[in-house]
XYZ file of C-alpha atoms in Angstrom:
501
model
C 144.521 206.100 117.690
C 144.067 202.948 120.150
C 144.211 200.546 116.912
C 147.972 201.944 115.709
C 150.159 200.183 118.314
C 148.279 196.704 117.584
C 149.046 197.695 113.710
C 152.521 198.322 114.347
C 152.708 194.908 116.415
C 151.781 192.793 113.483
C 153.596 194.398 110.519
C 152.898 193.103 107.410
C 154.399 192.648 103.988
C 154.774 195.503 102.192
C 156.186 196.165 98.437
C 159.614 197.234 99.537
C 159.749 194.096 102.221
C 158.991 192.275 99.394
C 160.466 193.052 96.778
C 163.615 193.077 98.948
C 163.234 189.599 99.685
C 162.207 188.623 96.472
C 165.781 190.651 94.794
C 168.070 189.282 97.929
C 166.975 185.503 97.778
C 166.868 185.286 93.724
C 170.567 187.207 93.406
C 172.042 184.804 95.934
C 169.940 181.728 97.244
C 169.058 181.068 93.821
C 172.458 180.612 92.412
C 173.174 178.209 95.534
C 170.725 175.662 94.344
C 171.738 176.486 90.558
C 174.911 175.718 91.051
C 174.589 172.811 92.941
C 172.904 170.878 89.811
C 173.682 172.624 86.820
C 177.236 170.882 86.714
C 175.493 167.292 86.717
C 173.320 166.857 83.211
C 176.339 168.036 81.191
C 178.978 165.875 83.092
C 179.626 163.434 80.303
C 180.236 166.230 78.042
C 182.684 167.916 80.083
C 184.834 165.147 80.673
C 185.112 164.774 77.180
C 186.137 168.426 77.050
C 188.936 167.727 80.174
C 190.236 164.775 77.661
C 190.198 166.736 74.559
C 191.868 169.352 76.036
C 194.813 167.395 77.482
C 195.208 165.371 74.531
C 195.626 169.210 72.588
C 198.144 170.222 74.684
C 200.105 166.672 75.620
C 198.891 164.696 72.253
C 197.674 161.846 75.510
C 194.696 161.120 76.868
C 194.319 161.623 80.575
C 193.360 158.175 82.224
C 190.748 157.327 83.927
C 192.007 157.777 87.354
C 193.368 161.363 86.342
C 189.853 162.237 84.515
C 187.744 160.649 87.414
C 190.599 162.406 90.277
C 189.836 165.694 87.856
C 185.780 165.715 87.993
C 186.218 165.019 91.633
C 188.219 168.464 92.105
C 185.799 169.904 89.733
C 182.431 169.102 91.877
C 184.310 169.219 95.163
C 185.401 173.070 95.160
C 182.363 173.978 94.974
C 181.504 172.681 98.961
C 184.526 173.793 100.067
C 184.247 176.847 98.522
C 181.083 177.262 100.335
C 183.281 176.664 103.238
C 185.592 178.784 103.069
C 182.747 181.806 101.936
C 181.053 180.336 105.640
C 184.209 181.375 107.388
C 184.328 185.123 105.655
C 180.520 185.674 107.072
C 181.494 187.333 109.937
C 184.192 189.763 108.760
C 181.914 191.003 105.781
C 178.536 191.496 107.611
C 180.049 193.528 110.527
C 182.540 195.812 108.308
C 180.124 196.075 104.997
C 176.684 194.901 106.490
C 173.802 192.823 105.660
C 173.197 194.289 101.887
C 176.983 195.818 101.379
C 178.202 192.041 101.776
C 175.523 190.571 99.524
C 176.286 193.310 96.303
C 180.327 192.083 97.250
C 179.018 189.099 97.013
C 178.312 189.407 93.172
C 181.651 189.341 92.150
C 181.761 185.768 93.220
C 178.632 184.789 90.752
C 179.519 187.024 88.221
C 183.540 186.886 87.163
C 183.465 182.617 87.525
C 180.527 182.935 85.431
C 182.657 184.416 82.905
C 185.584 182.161 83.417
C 183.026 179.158 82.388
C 181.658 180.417 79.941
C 184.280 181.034 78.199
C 186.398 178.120 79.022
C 185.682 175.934 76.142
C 186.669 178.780 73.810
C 189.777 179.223 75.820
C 190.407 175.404 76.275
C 191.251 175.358 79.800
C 189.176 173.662 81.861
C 191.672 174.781 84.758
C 189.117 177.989 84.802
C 185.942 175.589 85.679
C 187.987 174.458 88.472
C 188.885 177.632 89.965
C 185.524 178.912 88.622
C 183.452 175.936 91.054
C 185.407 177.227 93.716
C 184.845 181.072 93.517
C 180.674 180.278 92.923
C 181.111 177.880 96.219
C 182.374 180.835 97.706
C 179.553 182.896 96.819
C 177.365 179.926 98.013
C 178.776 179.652 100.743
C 178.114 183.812 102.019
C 174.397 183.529 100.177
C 173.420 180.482 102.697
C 174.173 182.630 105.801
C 173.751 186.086 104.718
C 170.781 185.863 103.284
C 168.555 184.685 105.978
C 170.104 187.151 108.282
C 169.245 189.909 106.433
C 165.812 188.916 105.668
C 165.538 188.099 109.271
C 166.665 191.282 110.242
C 164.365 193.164 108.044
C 161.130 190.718 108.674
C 158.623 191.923 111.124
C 158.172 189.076 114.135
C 155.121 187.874 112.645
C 156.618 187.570 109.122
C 160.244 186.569 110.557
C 159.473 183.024 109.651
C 157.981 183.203 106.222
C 160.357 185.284 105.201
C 163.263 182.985 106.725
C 162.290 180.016 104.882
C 162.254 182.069 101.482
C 166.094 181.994 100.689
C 165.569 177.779 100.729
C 162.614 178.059 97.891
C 164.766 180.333 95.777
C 167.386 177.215 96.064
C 165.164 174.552 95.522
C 163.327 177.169 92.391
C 167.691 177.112 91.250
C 168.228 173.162 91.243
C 164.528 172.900 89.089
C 165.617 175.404 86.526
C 169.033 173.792 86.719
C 167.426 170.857 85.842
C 165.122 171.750 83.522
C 167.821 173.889 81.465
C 169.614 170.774 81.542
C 167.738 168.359 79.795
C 169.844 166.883 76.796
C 167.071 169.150 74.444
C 168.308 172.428 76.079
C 171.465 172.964 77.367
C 173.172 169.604 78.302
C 174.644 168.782 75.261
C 178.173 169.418 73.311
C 177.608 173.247 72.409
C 175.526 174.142 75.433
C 176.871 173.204 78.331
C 179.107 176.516 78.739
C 175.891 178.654 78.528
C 174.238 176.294 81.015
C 177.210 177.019 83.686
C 177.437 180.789 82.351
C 173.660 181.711 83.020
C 174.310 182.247 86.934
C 175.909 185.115 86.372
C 172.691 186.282 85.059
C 170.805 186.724 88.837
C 173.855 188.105 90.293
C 174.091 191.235 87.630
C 170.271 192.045 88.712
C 170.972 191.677 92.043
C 173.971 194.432 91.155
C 171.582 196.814 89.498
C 168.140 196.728 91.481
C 169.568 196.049 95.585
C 171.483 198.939 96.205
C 167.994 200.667 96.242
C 166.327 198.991 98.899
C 167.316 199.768 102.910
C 170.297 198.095 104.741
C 169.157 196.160 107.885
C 168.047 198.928 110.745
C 169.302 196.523 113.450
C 172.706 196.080 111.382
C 172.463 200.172 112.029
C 171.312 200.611 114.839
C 173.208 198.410 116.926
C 176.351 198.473 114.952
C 176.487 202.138 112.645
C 174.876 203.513 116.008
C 173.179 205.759 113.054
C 169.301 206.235 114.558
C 168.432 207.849 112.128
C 169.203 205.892 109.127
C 167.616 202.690 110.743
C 164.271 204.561 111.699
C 164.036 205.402 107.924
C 164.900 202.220 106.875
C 161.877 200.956 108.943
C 159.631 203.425 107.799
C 160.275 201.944 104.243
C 159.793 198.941 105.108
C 156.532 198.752 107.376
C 155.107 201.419 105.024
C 154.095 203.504 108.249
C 155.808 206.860 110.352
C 155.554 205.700 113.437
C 158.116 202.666 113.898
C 159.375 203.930 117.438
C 158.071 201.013 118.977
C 159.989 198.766 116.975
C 163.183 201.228 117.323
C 162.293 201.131 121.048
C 162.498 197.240 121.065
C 166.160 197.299 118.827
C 167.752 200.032 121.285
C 166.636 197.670 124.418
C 168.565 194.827 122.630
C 171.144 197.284 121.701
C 171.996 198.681 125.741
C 171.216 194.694 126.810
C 174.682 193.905 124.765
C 176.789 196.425 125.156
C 178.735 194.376 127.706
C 179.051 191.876 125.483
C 180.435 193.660 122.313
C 180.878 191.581 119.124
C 181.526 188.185 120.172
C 184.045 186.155 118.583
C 183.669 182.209 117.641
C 185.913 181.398 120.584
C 184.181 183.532 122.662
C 180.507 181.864 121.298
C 182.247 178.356 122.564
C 183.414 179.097 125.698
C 180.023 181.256 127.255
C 177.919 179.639 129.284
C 174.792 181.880 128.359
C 175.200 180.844 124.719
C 175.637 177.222 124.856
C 172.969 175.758 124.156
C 172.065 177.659 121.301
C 175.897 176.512 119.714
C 174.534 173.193 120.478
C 171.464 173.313 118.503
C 173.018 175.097 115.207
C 175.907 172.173 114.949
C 173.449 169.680 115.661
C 170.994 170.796 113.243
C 173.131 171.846 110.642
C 174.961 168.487 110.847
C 171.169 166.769 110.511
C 170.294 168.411 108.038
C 173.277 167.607 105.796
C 174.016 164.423 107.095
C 170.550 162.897 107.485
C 170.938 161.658 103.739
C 169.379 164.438 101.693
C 172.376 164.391 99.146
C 172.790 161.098 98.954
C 168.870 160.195 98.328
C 169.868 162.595 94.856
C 172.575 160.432 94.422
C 170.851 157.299 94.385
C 167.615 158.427 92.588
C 168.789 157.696 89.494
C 169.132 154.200 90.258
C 166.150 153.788 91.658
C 164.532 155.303 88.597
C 165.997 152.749 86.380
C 165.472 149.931 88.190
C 161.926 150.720 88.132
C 161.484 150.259 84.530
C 162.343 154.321 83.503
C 164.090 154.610 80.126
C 167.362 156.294 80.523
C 166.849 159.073 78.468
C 163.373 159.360 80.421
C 165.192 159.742 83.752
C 166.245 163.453 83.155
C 162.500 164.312 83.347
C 161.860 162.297 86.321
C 164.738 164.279 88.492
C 163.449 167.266 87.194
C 159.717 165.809 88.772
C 161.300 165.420 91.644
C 162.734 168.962 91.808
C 159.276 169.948 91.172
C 157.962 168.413 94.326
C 160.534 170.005 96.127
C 159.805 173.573 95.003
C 155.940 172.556 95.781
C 156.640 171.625 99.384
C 159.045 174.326 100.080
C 156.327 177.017 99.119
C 154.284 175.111 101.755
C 156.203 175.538 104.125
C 156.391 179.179 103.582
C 152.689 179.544 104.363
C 152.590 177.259 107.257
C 155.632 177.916 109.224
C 153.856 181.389 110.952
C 150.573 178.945 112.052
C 152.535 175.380 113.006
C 155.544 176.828 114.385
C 159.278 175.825 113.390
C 159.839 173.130 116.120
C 156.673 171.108 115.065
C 157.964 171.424 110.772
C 161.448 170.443 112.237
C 160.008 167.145 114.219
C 157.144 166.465 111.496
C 160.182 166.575 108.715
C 163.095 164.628 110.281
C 160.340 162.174 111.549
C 158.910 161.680 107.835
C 162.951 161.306 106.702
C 163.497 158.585 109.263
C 160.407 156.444 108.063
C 161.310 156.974 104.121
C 164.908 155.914 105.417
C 163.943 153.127 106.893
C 161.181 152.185 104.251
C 163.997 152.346 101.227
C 166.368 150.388 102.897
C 163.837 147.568 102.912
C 162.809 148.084 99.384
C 166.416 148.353 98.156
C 167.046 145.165 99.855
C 163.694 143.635 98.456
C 164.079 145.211 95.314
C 164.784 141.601 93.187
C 162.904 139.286 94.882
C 159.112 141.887 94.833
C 158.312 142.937 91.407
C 156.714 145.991 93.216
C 159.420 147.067 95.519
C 160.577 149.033 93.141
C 157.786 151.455 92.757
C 158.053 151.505 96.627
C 161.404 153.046 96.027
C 160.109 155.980 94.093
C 157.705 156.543 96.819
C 160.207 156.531 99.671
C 162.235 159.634 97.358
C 159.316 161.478 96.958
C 158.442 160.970 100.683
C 161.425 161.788 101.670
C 162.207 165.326 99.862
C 158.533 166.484 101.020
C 160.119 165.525 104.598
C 162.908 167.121 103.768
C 161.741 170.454 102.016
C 158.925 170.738 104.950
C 161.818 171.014 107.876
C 164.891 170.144 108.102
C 166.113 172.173 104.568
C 164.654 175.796 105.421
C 164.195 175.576 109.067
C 167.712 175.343 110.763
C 169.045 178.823 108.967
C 165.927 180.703 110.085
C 166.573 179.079 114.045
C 170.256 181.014 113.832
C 168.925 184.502 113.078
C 166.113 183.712 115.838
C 168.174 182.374 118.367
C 171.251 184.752 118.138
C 171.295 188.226 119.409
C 172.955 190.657 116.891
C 176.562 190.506 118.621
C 176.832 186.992 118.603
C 174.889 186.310 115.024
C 177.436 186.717 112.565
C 179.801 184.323 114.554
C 177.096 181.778 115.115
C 175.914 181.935 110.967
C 179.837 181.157 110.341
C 179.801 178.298 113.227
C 176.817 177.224 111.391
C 177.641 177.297 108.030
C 181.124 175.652 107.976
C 179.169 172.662 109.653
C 177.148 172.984 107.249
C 179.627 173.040 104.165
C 181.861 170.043 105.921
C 179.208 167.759 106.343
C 177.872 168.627 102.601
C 181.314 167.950 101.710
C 181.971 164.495 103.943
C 178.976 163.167 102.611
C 179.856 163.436 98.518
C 183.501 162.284 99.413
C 182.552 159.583 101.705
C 178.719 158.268 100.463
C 180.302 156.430 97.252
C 182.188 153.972 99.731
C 179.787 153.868 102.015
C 177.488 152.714 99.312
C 179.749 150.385 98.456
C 180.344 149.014 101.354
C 177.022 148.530 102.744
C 174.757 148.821 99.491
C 171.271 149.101 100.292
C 171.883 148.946 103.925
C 173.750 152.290 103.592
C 170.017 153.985 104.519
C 170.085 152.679 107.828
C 173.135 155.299 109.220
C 171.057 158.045 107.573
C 167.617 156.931 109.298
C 169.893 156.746 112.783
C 171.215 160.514 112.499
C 167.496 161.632 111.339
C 165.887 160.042 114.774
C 168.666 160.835 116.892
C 167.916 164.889 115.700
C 164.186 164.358 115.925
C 165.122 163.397 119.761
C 167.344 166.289 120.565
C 164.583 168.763 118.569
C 161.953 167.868 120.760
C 164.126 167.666 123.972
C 165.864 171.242 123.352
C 164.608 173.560 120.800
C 161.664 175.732 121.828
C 159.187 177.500 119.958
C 160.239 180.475 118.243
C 157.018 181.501 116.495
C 155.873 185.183 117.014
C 158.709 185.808 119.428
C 160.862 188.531 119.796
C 164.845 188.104 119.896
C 164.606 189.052 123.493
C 161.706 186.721 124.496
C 163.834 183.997 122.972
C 166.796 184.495 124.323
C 164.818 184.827 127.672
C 163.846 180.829 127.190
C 167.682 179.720 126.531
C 168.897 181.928 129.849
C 166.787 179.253 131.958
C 168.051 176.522 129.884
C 171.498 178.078 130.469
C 170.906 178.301 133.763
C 171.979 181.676 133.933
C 170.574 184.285 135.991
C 169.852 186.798 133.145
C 169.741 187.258 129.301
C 172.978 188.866 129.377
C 175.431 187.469 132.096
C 178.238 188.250 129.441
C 180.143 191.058 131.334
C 180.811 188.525 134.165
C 182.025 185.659 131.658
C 183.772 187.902 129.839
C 186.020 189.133 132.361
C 187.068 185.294 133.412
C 187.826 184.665 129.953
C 192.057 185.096 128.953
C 192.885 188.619 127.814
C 194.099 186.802 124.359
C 190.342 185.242 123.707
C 189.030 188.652 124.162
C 191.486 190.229 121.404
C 190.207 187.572 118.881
């Protein structure tokens, strides 16, 4: 009897945990990364079918400022999409909870799926465009609801493995995006509406098998206020009877914040027992988009062919790369539970910096050396290990660990619209900057990745094998605030109309 409680303490992962996980991040995190890449193999084709579609109904040609101004909408609505899904986060997950707003979610994969499909047969490509925008919207829930329900259900011990599972299943979408779109498969002049139909393929199993798998007991205990129902949902999921401990530890957090209530995003900016913890998701959502990942994609290509690669060869070599991603990212699943998140964070933004600073001397060398170009390759390969290792699954795992449940659907949408902007400042403004500055264009990403490496190893704590609680405990000192919950006493300074909100 003595052994139980050290049982209970260190959970561990059982079919329905996993098989949760497994159904959550592959309905929603995988169409994220699908989505993001499936639309670039078959590009050429599709502006063909833009053209050929105008000229049908106008007997004209679009030109090439309306066909380039066109594609730009096209791959554009998709991050602000994702935007706009960021800013219905916390709406959704407090009205229809963790699961009830994933299985809404659906509709958002499954009906543009549809519309793009079909589109060539209906010759509009008006329905890709409104279609990019509804699967950005679905994108833009997945990101943040995902790793809040997974953290939610995760034991503390598996809180981080778990976390960083929703950015594998987006790095496993862009491979199989790529890989589907090689010229041989998909990418070509009959396949390319099949390629942008198949995510609607994940979202319809998502439909059928997640309804049978528990809704997050916090979600219901805290916010349903039904005991019951999260005590079963517990047993299911630790595959033991006795959870009380567990319920014991989610009713403490539950009585801690009833002064608090649900806390609104201008209530999250103006308390002074949250701050810092606003502080760190902008700043490391902002790193993580705008420390160059995106635009290192963007460039690959370029450095692939300067290197000597064929360019019919150069498919396969992005699709490598995607490979190496995937690779890492299941890495980092093992080892974020033994080296902790803030070490991955530092280790990954440090390793960015270096590759940043390496390819900006090798672009500018690239000429002159005959081998700077293979240095190239090595500083993108470098660079998207960095990347996968931290700064891509670690910063959405930090907001469900950081957050307490009243204030953690406001800070995912805080989060997650940085998130989405920066995504979308950097593929509107990264052409002119590379234009402007050409090789040199590295150096403003190397200068964001080692001005977050400072502030991660300044600010964020260790979060490893923590409870919520004993977290939150560590930002009340750097607060400076007396307790973990000083909210009834900020709350009442704050204007009756902020409290309404």
């Amino acid at each position: 009897m003595e052994q139980q409680p050290e049982i209970k303490k260190e959970g561990r992962l059982t079919l329905v945990l996993a098989l949760a996980t497994l159904i959550a991040a592959f309905g929603s995190s995988f169409q994220y990364g699908y989505n993001v890449a499936a639309i670039n193999s078959p590009a050429e084709y599709m502006k063909e079918f833009y053209n050929e579609t105008y000229y049908d109904r106008t007997s004209d040609y679009l030109s090439d400022f309306s066909l380039t101004l066109l594609w730009s909408i096209s791959v554009s609505m998709f991050p602000f999409g994702g935007f706009i899904g960021s800013l219905m986060v916390g709406p959704l997950v407090n009205k229809c909870g963790r699961k009830g707003t994933l299985l809404l979610n659906n509709v958002f994969s499954i009906v543009p799926a549809i519309l793009m499909g079909s589109s060539e047969i209906a010759k509009s490509f008006e329905m890709i465009i409104v279609s990019r925008l509804l699967v950005g919207i679905c994108a833009g829930l997945s990101s943040n609801v995902v790793p809040m329900y997974l953290g939610e259900l995760a034991p503390k011990n598996l809180r981080g493995a778990l976390g960083v599972v929703p950015q594998l299943f987006i790095t496993v979408g862009i491979l199989v995006a790529q890989i589907f779109g090689l010229r041989s498969l998909l990418a070509n002049l009959e396949g390319w509406p099949i390629l942008l139909a198949i995510t609607g393929i994940p979202a319809a199993l998502q439909l059928l098998l997640l309804p049978f798998f528990p809704e997050s007991p916090r979600y219901l205990l805290i916010q349903k206020k039904d005991q019951q129902a999260a005590r079963k949902a517990l047993q299911r999921l630790r595959g033991w009877d006795d959870v009380e401990a567990e319920v014991e530890e989610i009713r403490q957090e539950d009585e801690a914040e009833k002064a608090a209530g649900f806390i609104s995003v201008i209530k999250l900016f103006r308390m002074r027992s949250l701050r810092w913890q606003v502080i760190s998701v902008i700043i490391l959502m902002a790193g993580q988009q705008l420390s160059g990942v995106n635009a290192i994609y963007y460039y690959a290509d370029e450095i692939y062919r300067s290197s000597g690669v064929q360019d019919n060869d150069v498919q396969y070599v992005t699709a490598g790369t995607g490979a190496v991603n995937v690779v890492i990212t299941m890495c980092a699943v093992v080892v974020v539970e033994l080296l902790g998140r803030r070490f991955l964070l530092l280790l990954g933004f440090t390793t960015c910096f270096t590759a940043c600073c390496v390819l900006t001397v090798a672009l500018a060398l690239q000429n002159t050396v005959s081998w700077m170009p293979y240095l190239s390759i090595t500083c993108v390969i470098v660079y998207v290990i960095g990347h996968a290792l931290g700064p891509s699954p670690i910063p959405a795992l930090l907001i469900t660990e950081i957050f307490l449940q009243s204030s953690r659907s406001s800070a995912f949408m805080v989060g997650g619209s940085v998130h989405w902007l920066s995504n979308f400042a950097v593929g509107l403004l990264f052409p002119f900057i590379q234009e402007g500055l050409g090789a040199y264009s590295f150096i403003i990403f190397a200068a964001i990745c080692l001005l977050t490496t400072v502030y991660v190893f300044l600010v964020i704590p260790e979060t490893k094998a923590k409870t919520f609680m004993e977290i939150n405990q560590i930002f009340a000192k750097k607060n400076k605030v007396s307790e973990v919950h000083p909210e009834k006493e900020e709350l009442e300074d704050l204007p009756p109309s902020t409290l309404e909100q």
